[in-house]
Tab-separated table of N, CA and C in Angstrom:
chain	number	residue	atom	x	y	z
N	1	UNK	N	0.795	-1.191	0.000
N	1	UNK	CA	0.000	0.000	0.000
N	1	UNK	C	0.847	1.268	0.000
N	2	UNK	N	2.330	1.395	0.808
N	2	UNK	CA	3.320	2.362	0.545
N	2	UNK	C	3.180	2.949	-0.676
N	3	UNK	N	3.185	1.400	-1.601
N	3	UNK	CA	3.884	2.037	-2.921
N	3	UNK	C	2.811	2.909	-3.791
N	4	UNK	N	1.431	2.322	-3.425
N	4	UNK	CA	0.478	3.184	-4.283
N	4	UNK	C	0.541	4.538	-3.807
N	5	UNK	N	0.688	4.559	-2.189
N	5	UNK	CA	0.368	5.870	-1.894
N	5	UNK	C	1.462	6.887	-2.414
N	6	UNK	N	2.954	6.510	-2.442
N	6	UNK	CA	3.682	7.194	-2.809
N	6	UNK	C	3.493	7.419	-4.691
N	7	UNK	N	3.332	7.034	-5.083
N	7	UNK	CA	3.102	7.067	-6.716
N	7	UNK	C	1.922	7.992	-7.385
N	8	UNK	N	2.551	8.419	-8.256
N	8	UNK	CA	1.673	9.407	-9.071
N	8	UNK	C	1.271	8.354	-10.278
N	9	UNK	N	0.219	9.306	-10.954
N	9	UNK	CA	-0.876	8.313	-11.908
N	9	UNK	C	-0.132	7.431	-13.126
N	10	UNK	N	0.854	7.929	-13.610
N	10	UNK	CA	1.751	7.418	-14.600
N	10	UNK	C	2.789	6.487	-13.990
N	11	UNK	N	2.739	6.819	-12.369
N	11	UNK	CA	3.982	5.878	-12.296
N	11	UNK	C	4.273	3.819	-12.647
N	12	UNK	N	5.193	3.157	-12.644
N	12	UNK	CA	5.085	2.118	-12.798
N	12	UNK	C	5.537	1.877	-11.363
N	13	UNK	N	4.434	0.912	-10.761
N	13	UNK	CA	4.689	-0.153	-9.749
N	13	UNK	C	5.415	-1.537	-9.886
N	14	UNK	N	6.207	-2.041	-9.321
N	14	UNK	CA	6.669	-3.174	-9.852
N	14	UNK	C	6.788	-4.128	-8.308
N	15	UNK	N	6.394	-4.828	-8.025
N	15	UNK	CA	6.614	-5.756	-7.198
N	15	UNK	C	7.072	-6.942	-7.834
N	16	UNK	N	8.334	-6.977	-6.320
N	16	UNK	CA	8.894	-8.218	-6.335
N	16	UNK	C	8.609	-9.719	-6.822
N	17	UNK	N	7.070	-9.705	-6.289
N	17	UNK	CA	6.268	-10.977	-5.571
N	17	UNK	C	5.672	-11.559	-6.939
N	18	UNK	N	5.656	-10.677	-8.108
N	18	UNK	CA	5.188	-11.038	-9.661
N	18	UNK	C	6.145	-10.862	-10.260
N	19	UNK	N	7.561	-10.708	-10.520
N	19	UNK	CA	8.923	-10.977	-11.353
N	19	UNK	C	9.362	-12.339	-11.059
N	20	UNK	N	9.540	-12.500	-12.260
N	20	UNK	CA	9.587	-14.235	-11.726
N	20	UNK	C	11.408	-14.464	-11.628
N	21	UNK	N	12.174	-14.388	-11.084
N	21	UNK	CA	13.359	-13.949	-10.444
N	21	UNK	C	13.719	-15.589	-9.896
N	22	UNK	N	14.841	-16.314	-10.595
N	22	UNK	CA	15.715	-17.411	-9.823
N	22	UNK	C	16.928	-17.064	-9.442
N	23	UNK	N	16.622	-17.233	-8.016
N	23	UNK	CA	17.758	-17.437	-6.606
N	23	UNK	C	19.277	-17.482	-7.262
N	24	UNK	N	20.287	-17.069	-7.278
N	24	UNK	CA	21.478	-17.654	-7.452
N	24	UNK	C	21.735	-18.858	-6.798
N	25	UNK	N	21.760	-19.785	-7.636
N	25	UNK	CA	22.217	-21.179	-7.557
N	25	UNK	C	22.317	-22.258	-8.540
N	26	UNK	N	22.577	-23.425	-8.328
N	26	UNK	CA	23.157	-24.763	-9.311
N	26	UNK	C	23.803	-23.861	-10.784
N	27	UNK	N	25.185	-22.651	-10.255
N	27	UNK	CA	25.182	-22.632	-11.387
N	27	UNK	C	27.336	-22.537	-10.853
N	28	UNK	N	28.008	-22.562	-12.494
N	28	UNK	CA	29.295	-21.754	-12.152
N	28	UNK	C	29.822	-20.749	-11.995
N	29	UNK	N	29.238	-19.865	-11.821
N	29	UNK	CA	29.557	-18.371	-11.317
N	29	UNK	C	29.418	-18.078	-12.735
N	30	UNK	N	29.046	-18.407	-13.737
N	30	UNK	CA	29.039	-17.695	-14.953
N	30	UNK	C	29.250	-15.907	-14.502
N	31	UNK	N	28.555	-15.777	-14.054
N	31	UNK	CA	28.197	-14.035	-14.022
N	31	UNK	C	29.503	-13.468	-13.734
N	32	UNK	N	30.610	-13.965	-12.999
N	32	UNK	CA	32.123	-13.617	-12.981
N	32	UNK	C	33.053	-13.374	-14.098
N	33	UNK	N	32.539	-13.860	-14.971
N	33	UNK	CA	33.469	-14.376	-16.059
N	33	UNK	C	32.151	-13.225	-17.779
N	34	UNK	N	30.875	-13.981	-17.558
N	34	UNK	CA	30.195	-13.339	-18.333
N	34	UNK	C	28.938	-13.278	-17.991
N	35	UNK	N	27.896	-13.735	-18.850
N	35	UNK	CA	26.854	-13.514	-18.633
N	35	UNK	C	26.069	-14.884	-17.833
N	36	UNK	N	25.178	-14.461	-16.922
N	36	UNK	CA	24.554	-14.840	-15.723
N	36	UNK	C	23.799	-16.574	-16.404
N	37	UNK	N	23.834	-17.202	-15.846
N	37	UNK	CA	23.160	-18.380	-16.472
N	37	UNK	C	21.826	-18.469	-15.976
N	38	UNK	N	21.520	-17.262	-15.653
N	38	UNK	CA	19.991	-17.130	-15.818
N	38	UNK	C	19.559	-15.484	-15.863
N	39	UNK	N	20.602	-15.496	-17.167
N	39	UNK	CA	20.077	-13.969	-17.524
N	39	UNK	C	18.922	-13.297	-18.295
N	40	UNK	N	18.132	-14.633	-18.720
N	40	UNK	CA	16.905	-14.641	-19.519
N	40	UNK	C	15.390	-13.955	-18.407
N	41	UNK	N	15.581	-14.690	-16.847
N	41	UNK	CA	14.583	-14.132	-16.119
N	41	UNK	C	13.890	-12.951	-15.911
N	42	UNK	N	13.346	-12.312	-14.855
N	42	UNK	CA	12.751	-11.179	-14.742
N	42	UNK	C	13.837	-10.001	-14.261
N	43	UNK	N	15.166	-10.270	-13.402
N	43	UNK	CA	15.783	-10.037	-12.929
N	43	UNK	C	16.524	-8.356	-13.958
N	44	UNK	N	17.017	-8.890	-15.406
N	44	UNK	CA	17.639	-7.895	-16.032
N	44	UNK	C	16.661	-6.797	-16.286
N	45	UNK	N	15.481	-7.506	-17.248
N	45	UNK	CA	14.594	-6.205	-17.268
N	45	UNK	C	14.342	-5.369	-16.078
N	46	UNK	N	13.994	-6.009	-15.050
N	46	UNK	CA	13.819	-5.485	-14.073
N	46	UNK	C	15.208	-3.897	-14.217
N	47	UNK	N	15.987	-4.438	-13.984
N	47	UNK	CA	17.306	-3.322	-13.997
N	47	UNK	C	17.713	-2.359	-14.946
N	48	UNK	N	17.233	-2.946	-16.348
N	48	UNK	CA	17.024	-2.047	-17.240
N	48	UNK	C	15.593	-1.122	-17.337
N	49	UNK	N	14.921	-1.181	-16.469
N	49	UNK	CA	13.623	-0.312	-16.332
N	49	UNK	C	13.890	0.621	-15.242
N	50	UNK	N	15.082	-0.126	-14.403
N	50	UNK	CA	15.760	1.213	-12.994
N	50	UNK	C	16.457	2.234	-14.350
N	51	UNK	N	17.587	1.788	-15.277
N	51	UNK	CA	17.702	2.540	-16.299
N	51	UNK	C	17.016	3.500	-16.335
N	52	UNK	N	15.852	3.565	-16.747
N	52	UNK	CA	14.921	4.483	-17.804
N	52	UNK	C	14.068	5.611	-16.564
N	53	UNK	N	14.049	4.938	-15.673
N	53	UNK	CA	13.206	5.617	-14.085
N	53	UNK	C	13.625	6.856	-13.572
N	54	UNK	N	12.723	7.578	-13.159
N	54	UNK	CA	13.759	8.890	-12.732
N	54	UNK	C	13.861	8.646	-11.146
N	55	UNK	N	13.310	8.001	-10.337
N	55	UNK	CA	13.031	7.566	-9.261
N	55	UNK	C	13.000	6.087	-8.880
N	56	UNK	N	13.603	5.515	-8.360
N	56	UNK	CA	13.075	4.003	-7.809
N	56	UNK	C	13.410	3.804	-6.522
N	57	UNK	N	12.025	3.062	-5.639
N	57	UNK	CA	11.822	3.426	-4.607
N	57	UNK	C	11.944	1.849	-4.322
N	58	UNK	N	12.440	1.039	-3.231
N	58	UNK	CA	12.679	-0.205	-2.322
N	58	UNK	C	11.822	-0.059	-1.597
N	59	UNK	N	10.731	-0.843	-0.970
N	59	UNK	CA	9.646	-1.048	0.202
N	59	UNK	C	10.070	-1.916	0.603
N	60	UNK	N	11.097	-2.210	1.791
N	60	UNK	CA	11.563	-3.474	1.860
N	60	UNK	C	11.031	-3.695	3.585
N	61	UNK	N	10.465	-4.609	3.222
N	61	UNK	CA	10.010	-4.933	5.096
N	61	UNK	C	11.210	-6.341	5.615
N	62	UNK	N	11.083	-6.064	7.152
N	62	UNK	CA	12.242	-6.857	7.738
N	62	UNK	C	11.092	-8.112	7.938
N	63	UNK	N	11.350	-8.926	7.787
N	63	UNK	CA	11.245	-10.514	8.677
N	63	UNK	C	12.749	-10.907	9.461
N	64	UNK	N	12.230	-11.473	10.444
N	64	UNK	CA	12.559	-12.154	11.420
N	64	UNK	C	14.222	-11.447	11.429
N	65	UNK	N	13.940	-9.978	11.563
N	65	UNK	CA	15.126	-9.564	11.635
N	65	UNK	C	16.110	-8.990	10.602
N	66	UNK	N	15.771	-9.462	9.183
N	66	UNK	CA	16.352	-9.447	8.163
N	66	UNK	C	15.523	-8.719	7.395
N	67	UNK	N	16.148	-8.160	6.208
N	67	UNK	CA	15.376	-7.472	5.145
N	67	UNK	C	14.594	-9.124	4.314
N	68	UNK	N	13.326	-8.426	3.826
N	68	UNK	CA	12.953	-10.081	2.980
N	68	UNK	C	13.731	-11.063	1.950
N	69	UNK	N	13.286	-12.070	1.909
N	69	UNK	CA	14.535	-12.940	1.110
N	69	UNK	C	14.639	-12.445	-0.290
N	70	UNK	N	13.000	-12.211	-0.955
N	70	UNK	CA	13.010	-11.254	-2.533
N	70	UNK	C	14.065	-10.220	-2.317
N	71	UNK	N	14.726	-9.482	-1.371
N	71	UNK	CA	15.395	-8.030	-1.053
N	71	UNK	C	16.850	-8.995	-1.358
N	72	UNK	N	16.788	-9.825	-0.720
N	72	UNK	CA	18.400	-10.305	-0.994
N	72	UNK	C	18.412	-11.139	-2.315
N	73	UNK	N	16.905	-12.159	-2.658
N	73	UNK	CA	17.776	-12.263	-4.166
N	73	UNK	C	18.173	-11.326	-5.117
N	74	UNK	N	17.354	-10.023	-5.104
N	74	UNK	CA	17.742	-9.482	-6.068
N	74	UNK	C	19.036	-8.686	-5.904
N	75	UNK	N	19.275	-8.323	-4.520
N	75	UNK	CA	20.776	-7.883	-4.410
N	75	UNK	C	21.800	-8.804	-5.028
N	76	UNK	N	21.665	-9.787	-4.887
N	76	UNK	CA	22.538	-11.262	-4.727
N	76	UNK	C	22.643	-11.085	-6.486
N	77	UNK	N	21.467	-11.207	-7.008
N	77	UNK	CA	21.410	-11.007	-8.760
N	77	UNK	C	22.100	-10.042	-9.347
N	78	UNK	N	22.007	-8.820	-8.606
N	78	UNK	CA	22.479	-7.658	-9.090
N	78	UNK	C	23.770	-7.420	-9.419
N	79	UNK	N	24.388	-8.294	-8.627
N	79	UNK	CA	26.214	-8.580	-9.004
N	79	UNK	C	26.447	-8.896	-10.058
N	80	UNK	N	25.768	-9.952	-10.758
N	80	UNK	CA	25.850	-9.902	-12.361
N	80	UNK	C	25.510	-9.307	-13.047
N	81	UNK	N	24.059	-8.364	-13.138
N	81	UNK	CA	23.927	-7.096	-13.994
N	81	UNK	C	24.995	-6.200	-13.518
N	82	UNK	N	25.697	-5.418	-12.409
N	82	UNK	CA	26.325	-4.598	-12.453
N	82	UNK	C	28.176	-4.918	-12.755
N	83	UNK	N	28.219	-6.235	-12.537
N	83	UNK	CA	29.670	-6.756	-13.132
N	83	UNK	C	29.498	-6.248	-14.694
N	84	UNK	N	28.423	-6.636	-15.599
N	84	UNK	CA	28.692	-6.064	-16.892
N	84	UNK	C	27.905	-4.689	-17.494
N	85	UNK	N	27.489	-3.902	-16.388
N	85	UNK	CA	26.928	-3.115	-16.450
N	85	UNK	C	27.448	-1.908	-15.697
N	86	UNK	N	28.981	-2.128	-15.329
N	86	UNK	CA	29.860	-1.361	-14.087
N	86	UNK	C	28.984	0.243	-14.101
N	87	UNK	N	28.508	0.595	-15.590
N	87	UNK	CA	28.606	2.361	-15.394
N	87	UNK	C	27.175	2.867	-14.890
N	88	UNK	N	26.527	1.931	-14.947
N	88	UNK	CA	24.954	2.346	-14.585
N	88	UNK	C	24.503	1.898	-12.835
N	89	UNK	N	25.673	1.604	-12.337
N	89	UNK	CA	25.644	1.625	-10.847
N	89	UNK	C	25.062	2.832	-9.794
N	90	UNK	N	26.482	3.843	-10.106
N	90	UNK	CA	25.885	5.152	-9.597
N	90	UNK	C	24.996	5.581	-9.962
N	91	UNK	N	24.732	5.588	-11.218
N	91	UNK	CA	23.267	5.946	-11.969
N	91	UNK	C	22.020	5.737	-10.830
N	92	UNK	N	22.063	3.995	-10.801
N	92	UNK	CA	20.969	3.465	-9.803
N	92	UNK	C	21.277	3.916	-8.933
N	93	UNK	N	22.286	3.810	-7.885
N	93	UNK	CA	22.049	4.727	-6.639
N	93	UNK	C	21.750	5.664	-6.443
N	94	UNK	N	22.476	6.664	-7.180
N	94	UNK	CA	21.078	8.117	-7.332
N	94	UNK	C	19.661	8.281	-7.126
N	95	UNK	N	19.420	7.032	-7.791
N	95	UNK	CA	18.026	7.670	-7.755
N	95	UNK	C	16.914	6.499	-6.737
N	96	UNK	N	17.890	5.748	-6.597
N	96	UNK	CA	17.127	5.149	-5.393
N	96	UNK	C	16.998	5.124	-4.052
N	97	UNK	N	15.773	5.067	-3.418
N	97	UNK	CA	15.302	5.504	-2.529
N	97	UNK	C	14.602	4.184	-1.593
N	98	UNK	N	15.004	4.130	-0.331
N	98	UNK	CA	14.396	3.038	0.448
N	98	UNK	C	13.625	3.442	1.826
N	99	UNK	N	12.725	2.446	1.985
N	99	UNK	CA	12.048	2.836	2.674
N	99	UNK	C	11.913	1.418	3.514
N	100	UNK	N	12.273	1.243	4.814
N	100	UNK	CA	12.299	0.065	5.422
N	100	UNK	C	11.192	-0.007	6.591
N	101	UNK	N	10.389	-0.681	6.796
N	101	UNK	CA	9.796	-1.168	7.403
N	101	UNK	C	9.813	-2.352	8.539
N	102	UNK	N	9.852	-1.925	9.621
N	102	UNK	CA	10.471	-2.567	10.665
N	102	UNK	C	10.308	-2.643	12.306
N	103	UNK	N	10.792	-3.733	13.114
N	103	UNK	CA	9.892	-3.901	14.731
N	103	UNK	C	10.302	-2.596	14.897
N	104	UNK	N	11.491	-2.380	15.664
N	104	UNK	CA	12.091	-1.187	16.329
N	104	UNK	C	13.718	-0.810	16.222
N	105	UNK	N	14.189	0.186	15.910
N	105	UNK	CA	15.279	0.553	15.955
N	105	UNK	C	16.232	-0.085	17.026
N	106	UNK	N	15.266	-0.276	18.213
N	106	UNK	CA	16.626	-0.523	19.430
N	106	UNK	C	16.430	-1.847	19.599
N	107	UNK	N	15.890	-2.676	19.132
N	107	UNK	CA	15.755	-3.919	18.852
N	107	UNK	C	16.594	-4.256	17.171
N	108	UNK	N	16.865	-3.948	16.401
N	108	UNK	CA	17.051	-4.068	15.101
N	108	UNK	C	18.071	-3.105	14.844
N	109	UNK	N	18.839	-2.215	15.545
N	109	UNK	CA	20.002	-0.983	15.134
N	109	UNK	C	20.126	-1.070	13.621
N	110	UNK	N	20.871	-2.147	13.110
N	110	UNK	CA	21.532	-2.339	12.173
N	110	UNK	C	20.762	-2.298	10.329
N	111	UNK	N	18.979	-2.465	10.822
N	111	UNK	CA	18.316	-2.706	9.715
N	111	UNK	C	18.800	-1.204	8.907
N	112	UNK	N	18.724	-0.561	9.191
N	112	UNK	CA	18.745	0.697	8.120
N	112	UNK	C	20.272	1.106	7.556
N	113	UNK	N	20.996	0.751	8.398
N	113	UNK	CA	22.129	1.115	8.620
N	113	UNK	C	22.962	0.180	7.522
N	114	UNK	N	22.336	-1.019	7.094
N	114	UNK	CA	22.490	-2.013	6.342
N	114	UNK	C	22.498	-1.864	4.894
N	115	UNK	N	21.765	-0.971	4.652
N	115	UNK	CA	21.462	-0.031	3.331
N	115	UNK	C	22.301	0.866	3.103
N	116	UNK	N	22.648	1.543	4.278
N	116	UNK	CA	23.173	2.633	3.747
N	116	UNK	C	24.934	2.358	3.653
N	117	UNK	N	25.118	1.090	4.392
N	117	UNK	CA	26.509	0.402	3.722
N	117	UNK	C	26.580	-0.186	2.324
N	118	UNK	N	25.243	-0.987	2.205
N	118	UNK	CA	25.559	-1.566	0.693
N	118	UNK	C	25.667	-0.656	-0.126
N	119	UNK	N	24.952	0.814	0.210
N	119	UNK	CA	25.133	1.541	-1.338
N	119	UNK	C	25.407	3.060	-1.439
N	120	UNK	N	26.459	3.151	-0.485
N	120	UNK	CA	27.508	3.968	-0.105
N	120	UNK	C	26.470	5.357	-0.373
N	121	UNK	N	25.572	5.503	0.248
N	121	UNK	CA	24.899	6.784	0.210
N	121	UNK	C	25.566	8.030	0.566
N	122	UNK	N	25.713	9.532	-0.554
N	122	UNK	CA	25.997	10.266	0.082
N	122	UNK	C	25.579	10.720	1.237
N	123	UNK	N	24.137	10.838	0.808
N	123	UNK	CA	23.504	11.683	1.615
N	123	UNK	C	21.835	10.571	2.033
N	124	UNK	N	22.478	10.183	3.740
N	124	UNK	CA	21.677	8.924	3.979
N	124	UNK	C	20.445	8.944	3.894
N	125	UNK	N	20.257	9.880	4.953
N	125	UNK	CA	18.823	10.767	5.248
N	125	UNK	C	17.947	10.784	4.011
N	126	UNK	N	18.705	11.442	3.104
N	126	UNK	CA	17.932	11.557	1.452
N	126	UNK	C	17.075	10.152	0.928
N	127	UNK	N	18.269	9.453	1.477
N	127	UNK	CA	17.867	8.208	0.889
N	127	UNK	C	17.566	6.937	1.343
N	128	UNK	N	17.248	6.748	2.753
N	128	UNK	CA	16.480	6.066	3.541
N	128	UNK	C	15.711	6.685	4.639
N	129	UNK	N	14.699	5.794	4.153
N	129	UNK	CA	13.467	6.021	5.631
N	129	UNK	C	12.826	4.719	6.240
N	130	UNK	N	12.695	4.799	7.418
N	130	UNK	CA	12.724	3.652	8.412
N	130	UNK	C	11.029	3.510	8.843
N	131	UNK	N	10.198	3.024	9.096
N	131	UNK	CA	9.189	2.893	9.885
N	131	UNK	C	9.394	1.984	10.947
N	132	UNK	N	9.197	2.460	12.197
N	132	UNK	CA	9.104	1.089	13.441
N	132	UNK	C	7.833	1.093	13.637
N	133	UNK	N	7.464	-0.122	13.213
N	133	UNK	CA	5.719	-0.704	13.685
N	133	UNK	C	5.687	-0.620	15.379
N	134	UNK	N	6.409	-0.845	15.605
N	134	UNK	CA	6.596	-0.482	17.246
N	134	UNK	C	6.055	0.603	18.038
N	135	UNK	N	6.695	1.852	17.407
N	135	UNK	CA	6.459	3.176	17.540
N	135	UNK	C	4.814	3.570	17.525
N	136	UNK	N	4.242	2.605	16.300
N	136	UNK	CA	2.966	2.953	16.336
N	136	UNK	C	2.072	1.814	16.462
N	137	UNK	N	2.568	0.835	17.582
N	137	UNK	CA	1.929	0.085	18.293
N	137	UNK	C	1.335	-0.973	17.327
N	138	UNK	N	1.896	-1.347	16.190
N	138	UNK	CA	1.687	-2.112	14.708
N	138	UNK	C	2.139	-3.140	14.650
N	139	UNK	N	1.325	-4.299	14.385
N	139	UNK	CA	2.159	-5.493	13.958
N	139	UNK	C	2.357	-5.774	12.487
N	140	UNK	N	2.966	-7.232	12.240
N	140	UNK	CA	2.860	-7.328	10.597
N	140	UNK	C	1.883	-7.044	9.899
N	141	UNK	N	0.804	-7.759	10.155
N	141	UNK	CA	-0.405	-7.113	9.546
N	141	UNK	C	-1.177	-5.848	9.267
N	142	UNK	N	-0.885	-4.935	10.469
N	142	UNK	CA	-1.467	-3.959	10.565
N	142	UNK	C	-1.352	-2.997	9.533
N	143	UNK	N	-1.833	-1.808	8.861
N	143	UNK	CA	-1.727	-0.852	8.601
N	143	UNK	C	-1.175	0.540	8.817
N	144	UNK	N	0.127	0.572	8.099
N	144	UNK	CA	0.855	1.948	8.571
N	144	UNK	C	0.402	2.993	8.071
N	145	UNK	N	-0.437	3.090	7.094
N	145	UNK	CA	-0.816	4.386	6.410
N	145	UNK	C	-2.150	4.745	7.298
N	146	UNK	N	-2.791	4.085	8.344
N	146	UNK	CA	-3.625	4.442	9.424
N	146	UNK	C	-2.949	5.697	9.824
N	147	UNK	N	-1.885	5.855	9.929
N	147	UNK	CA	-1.292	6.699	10.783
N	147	UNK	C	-0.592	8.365	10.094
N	148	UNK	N	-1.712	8.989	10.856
N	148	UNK	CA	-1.507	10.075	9.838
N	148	UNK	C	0.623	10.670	9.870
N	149	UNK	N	0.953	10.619	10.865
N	149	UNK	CA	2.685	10.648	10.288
N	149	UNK	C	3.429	9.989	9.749
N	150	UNK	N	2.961	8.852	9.659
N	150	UNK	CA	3.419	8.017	8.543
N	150	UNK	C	3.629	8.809	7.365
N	151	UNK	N	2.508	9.508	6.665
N	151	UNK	CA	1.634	9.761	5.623
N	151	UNK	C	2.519	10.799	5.382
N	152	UNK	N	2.811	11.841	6.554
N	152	UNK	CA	3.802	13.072	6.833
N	152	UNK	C	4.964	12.641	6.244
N	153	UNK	N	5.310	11.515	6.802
N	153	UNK	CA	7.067	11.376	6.303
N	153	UNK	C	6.989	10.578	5.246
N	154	UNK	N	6.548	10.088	4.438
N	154	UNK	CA	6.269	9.918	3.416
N	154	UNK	C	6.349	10.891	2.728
N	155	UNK	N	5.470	11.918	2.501
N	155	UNK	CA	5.245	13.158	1.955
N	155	UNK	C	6.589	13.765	1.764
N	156	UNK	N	7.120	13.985	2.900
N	156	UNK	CA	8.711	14.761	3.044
N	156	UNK	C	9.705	14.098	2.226
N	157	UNK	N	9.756	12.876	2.581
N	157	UNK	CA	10.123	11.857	1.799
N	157	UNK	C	10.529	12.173	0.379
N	158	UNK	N	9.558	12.176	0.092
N	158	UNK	CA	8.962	11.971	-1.924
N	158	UNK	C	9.233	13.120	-2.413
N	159	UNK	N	9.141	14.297	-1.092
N	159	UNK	CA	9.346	15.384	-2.033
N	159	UNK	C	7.714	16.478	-2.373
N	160	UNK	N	6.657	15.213	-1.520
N	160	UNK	CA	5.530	15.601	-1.566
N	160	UNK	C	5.022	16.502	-0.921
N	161	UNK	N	4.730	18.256	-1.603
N	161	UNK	CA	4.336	19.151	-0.252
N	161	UNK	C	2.686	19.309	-0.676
């Protein structure tokens, strides 16, 4: 629901949960040497549509501590698009934007902080934002956009006044 709310009428939504994306495995590292032995999947387009985006936004919620497993295959994938794709790296970091969803900071320190190592953010703040379901008394299920500051930092967020 993040993602609709943050998106304007033209934008493209893309979830994880419908790219049909295989795990790195049963393979020889092809992607070291050349191209990925499963470079046919959802995985490249996917990266060539961060290409063309002026914005791309991560909704990544924690389980059991961790960012979700879709969050790490596609990191895990991404080593082979950006091994032969070295110049469109910074590109993507520019313009991407995360937004993590999560129990609590003092339970979890490291969730946000995790991001902003993998992708050497100048400017962190810019480019991550945290929710603790905690804070607003939320479990997995619940609804964060109930909450009208949510909605606030979101807004600030995006850029939305």
């Amino acid at each position: 629901m993040i993602a609709k709310y943050i998106s304007l009428k033209d934008d493209l939504i893309l979830y994880m949960r419908e790219i049909c994306i295989q795990p790195c495995a049963d393979c020889n590292y092809e992607c070291m040497s050349g191209k990925c032995k499963y470079h046919g999947d959802g995985v490249y387009s996917l990266f060539e549509q961060f290409n063309i985006a002026d914005k791309i936004f991560f909704i990544v919620p924690m389980y059991c501590g961790n960012p979700s497993a879709l969050y790490f295959i596609l990191n895990e994938r991404s080593q082979g698009y950006f091994m032969q794709n070295e110049n469109q790296w910074n590109n993507m970091v520019e313009k991407l934007y995360i937004i993590g969803v999560y129990g609590s900071a003092e339970e979890y320190p490291v969730f946000l902080r995790s991001f902003a190592l993998q992708y050497s953010f100048a400017d962190v703040e810019k480019h991550i934002l945290g929710f603790e379901r905690h804070k607003y008394k939320q479990k997995m299920d619940s609804f964060l956009l109930d909450e009208d500051d949510v909605k606030l930092k979101l807004d600030i967020f995006i850029n939305r006044h």
